[in-house]
Coordinates of N, CA and C in Angstrom, one line a residue:
M23 N -8.9 13.2 14.5 CA -8.0 12.3 13.8 C -6.8 12.0 14.7
K24 N -6.5 10.8 14.9 CA -5.4 10.4 15.8 C -4.1 10.5 15.0
K25 N -3.0 11.1 15.5 CA -1.8 11.3 14.8 C -0.7 10.5 15.6
R26 N 0.0 9.6 14.8 CA 1.1 8.8 15.4 C 2.3 8.9 14.5
T27 N 3.4 8.7 15.1 CA 4.7 8.7 14.4 C 5.1 7.2 14.2
E28 N 5.3 6.8 12.9 CA 5.7 5.5 12.5 C 6.8 5.5 11.5
L29 N 7.5 4.4 11.3 CA 8.6 4.3 10.4 C 8.0 3.6 9.1
F30 N 8.2 4.2 8.0 CA 7.7 3.6 6.7 C 8.9 3.6 5.7
I31 N 8.9 2.6 4.8 CA 9.8 2.6 3.8 C 9.4 3.6 2.7
A32 N 10.3 4.5 2.3 CA 9.9 5.5 1.4 C 9.8 5.0 -0.1
A33 N 8.7 5.3 -0.7 CA 8.5 5.0 -2.1 C 8.9 6.2 -3.0
E34 N 9.2 5.9 -4.2 CA 9.6 7.0 -5.1 C 8.5 8.0 -5.2
G35 N 8.8 9.3 -5.0 CA 7.8 10.3 -5.1 C 7.4 10.8 -3.7
M36 N 7.8 10.2 -2.7 CA 7.5 10.7 -1.3 C 8.6 11.7 -0.9
H37 N 8.2 12.6 0.0 CA 9.2 13.6 0.4 C 9.1 13.9 1.9
T38 N 10.1 14.5 2.4 CA 10.2 14.8 3.9 C 9.0 15.7 4.3
G39 N 8.4 15.4 5.4 CA 7.3 16.1 6.0 C 6.0 15.7 5.4
Q40 N 5.9 14.8 4.5 CA 4.7 14.3 3.9 C 3.8 13.6 4.9
Y41 N 2.6 13.9 4.9 CA 1.6 13.1 5.8 C 1.2 11.8 5.1
I42 N 1.2 10.7 5.8 CA 0.9 9.4 5.2 C -0.4 9.0 5.9
Y43 N -1.4 8.6 5.1 CA -2.7 8.2 5.6 C -2.9 6.7 5.4
C44 N -3.4 6.0 6.4 CA -3.6 4.5 6.4 C -5.0 4.2 6.6
G45 N -5.4 3.0 6.0 CA -6.7 2.5 6.3 C -7.7 2.6 5.2
K46 N -8.9 2.2 5.5 CA -10.0 2.2 4.5 C -10.4 3.5 3.9
K47 N -10.2 4.6 4.7 CA -10.6 5.9 4.3 C -9.5 6.7 3.6
A48 N -8.3 6.1 3.5 CA -7.2 6.8 2.9 C -7.4 6.9 1.4
Q49 N -7.0 8.0 0.8 CA -7.1 8.2 -0.6 C -5.9 7.6 -1.3
L50 N -6.1 7.3 -2.6 CA -5.0 6.7 -3.4 C -4.0 7.7 -3.8
N51 N -2.9 7.9 -3.0 CA -1.9 8.8 -3.3 C -0.5 8.1 -3.0
I52 N 0.5 8.6 -3.5 CA 1.9 8.1 -3.3 C 2.2 8.1 -1.8
G53 N 2.5 6.9 -1.3 CA 2.9 6.8 0.1 C 1.8 6.3 1.0
N54 N 0.6 6.5 0.7 CA -0.5 6.1 1.6 C -0.7 4.6 1.6
D55 N -1.2 4.1 2.7 CA -1.3 2.7 3.0 C -2.7 2.3 2.9
L56 N -3.1 1.5 1.8 CA -4.5 1.1 1.6 C -4.6 -0.4 1.5
L57 N -5.8 -0.9 1.6 CA -6.1 -2.3 1.3 C -6.1 -2.5 -0.2
V58 N -5.5 -3.6 -0.6 CA -5.3 -3.9 -2.1 C -6.7 -4.0 -2.7
G59 N -7.7 -4.6 -2.0 CA -9.0 -4.7 -2.5 C -9.7 -3.4 -2.8
T60 N -9.3 -2.3 -2.3 CA -9.9 -1.0 -2.5 C -9.2 -0.3 -3.7
M61 N -8.1 -0.8 -4.2 CA -7.4 -0.1 -5.3 C -7.9 -0.5 -6.6
P62 N -7.9 0.4 -7.6 CA -8.3 0.0 -8.9 C -7.3 -0.9 -9.6
K63 N -7.8 -1.6 -10.7 CA -6.9 -2.4 -11.4 C -5.8 -1.6 -12.0
R64 N -4.6 -2.2 -12.3 CA -3.4 -1.5 -12.8 C -2.8 -0.5 -11.9
T65 N -3.0 -0.6 -10.6 CA -2.4 0.3 -9.6 C -1.0 -0.3 -9.3
I66 N 0.0 0.5 -9.3 CA 1.4 0.0 -9.0 C 1.6 0.2 -7.5
I67 N 2.0 -0.9 -6.9 CA 2.2 -0.9 -5.4 C 3.6 -1.4 -5.0
C68 N 4.0 -1.1 -3.8 CA 5.3 -1.6 -3.3 C 5.1 -1.9 -1.8
Y69 N 6.0 -2.8 -1.3 CA 5.9 -3.2 0.1 C 4.6 -3.8 0.4
Q70 N 4.2 -4.9 -0.2 CA 2.9 -5.5 -0.1 C 3.0 -6.7 1.0
E71 N 2.0 -6.7 1.8 CA 1.8 -7.8 2.8 C 1.1 -9.0 2.1
G72 N 1.6 -10.2 2.2 CA 0.9 -11.4 1.7 C -0.3 -11.7 2.5
R73 N -0.2 -11.5 3.8 CA -1.3 -11.7 4.8 C -1.2 -10.5 5.7
P74 N -2.4 -10.1 6.2 CA -2.4 -9.0 7.2 C -1.5 -9.2 8.4
G75 N -0.6 -8.2 8.6 CA 0.3 -8.3 9.8 C 1.6 -9.0 9.5
D76 N 1.9 -9.4 8.3 CA 3.2 -10.1 8.1 C 4.3 -9.1 7.8
R77 N 4.1 -7.8 7.9 CA 5.0 -6.7 7.8 C 5.7 -6.6 6.4
G78 N 4.9 -6.9 5.4 CA 5.4 -6.6 4.0 C 6.4 -7.6 3.5
K79 N 6.1 -8.6 2.9 CA 7.0 -9.6 2.4 C 7.2 -9.6 0.8
L80 N 6.3 -8.9 0.1 CA 6.3 -8.9 -1.3 C 6.6 -7.5 -1.9
A81 N 7.3 -7.4 -3.0 CA 7.7 -6.2 -3.7 C 8.4 -5.2 -2.7
R82 N 9.3 -5.7 -1.9 CA 9.9 -4.9 -0.9 C 11.3 -4.3 -1.2
A83 N 12.1 -5.0 -2.1 CA 13.4 -4.5 -2.3 C 13.4 -3.3 -3.2
S84 N 14.5 -2.5 -3.1 CA 14.6 -1.3 -3.9 C 14.4 -1.5 -5.4
G85 N 13.5 -0.8 -6.0 CA 13.2 -0.9 -7.4 C 12.1 -1.9 -7.7
N86 N 11.7 -2.7 -6.8 CA 10.7 -3.7 -7.0 C 9.3 -3.1 -6.9
Y87 N 8.3 -3.7 -7.6 CA 6.9 -3.2 -7.5 C 6.0 -4.4 -7.9
A88 N 4.8 -4.3 -7.6 CA 3.7 -5.2 -8.0 C 2.6 -4.4 -8.6
T89 N 1.8 -5.1 -9.4 CA 0.7 -4.4 -10.1 C -0.6 -5.2 -9.8
V90 N -1.7 -4.4 -9.4 CA -3.0 -5.0 -9.1 C -3.5 -5.4 -10.5
I91 N -3.8 -6.7 -10.7 CA -4.3 -7.2 -12.0 C -5.8 -7.3 -12.0
S92 N -6.3 -8.0 -11.0 CA -7.8 -8.1 -10.9 C -8.2 -8.4 -9.5
H93 N -9.5 -8.3 -9.3 CA -10.2 -8.6 -8.0 C -11.2 -9.7 -8.2
N94 N -11.3 -10.7 -7.3 CA -12.3 -11.7 -7.3 C -13.2 -11.6 -6.1
P95 N -14.4 -11.0 -6.3 CA -15.3 -10.8 -5.2 C -15.8 -12.1 -4.5
K96 N -15.8 -13.2 -5.2 CA -16.3 -14.4 -4.6 C -15.3 -14.9 -3.6
T97 N -14.0 -14.9 -3.9 CA -13.0 -15.4 -3.0 C -12.4 -14.3 -2.1
K98 N -12.7 -13.0 -2.5 CA -12.2 -11.8 -1.8 C -10.7 -11.8 -1.9
K99 N -10.1 -12.1 -3.0 CA -8.7 -12.0 -3.3 C -8.4 -11.1 -4.4
S100 N -7.2 -10.5 -4.4 CA -6.8 -9.6 -5.5 C -5.5 -10.2 -6.0

């Protein structure tokens, strides 16, 4: 497993020294970075990218969050 140092915005419940996992194989835990399409409905998320690579434009300010409401497999949108 490749280990890199990155800067992340801390979500409530994260702590110093916590390992953050990213990508398709990451588990649904506080602080991990996953694809929205892999998350179950009613998952609360913060710091959401509108499009891949836009560096998080949605639910970014302190105290803001978004909730995954549904997934549409035909259009591949959540």
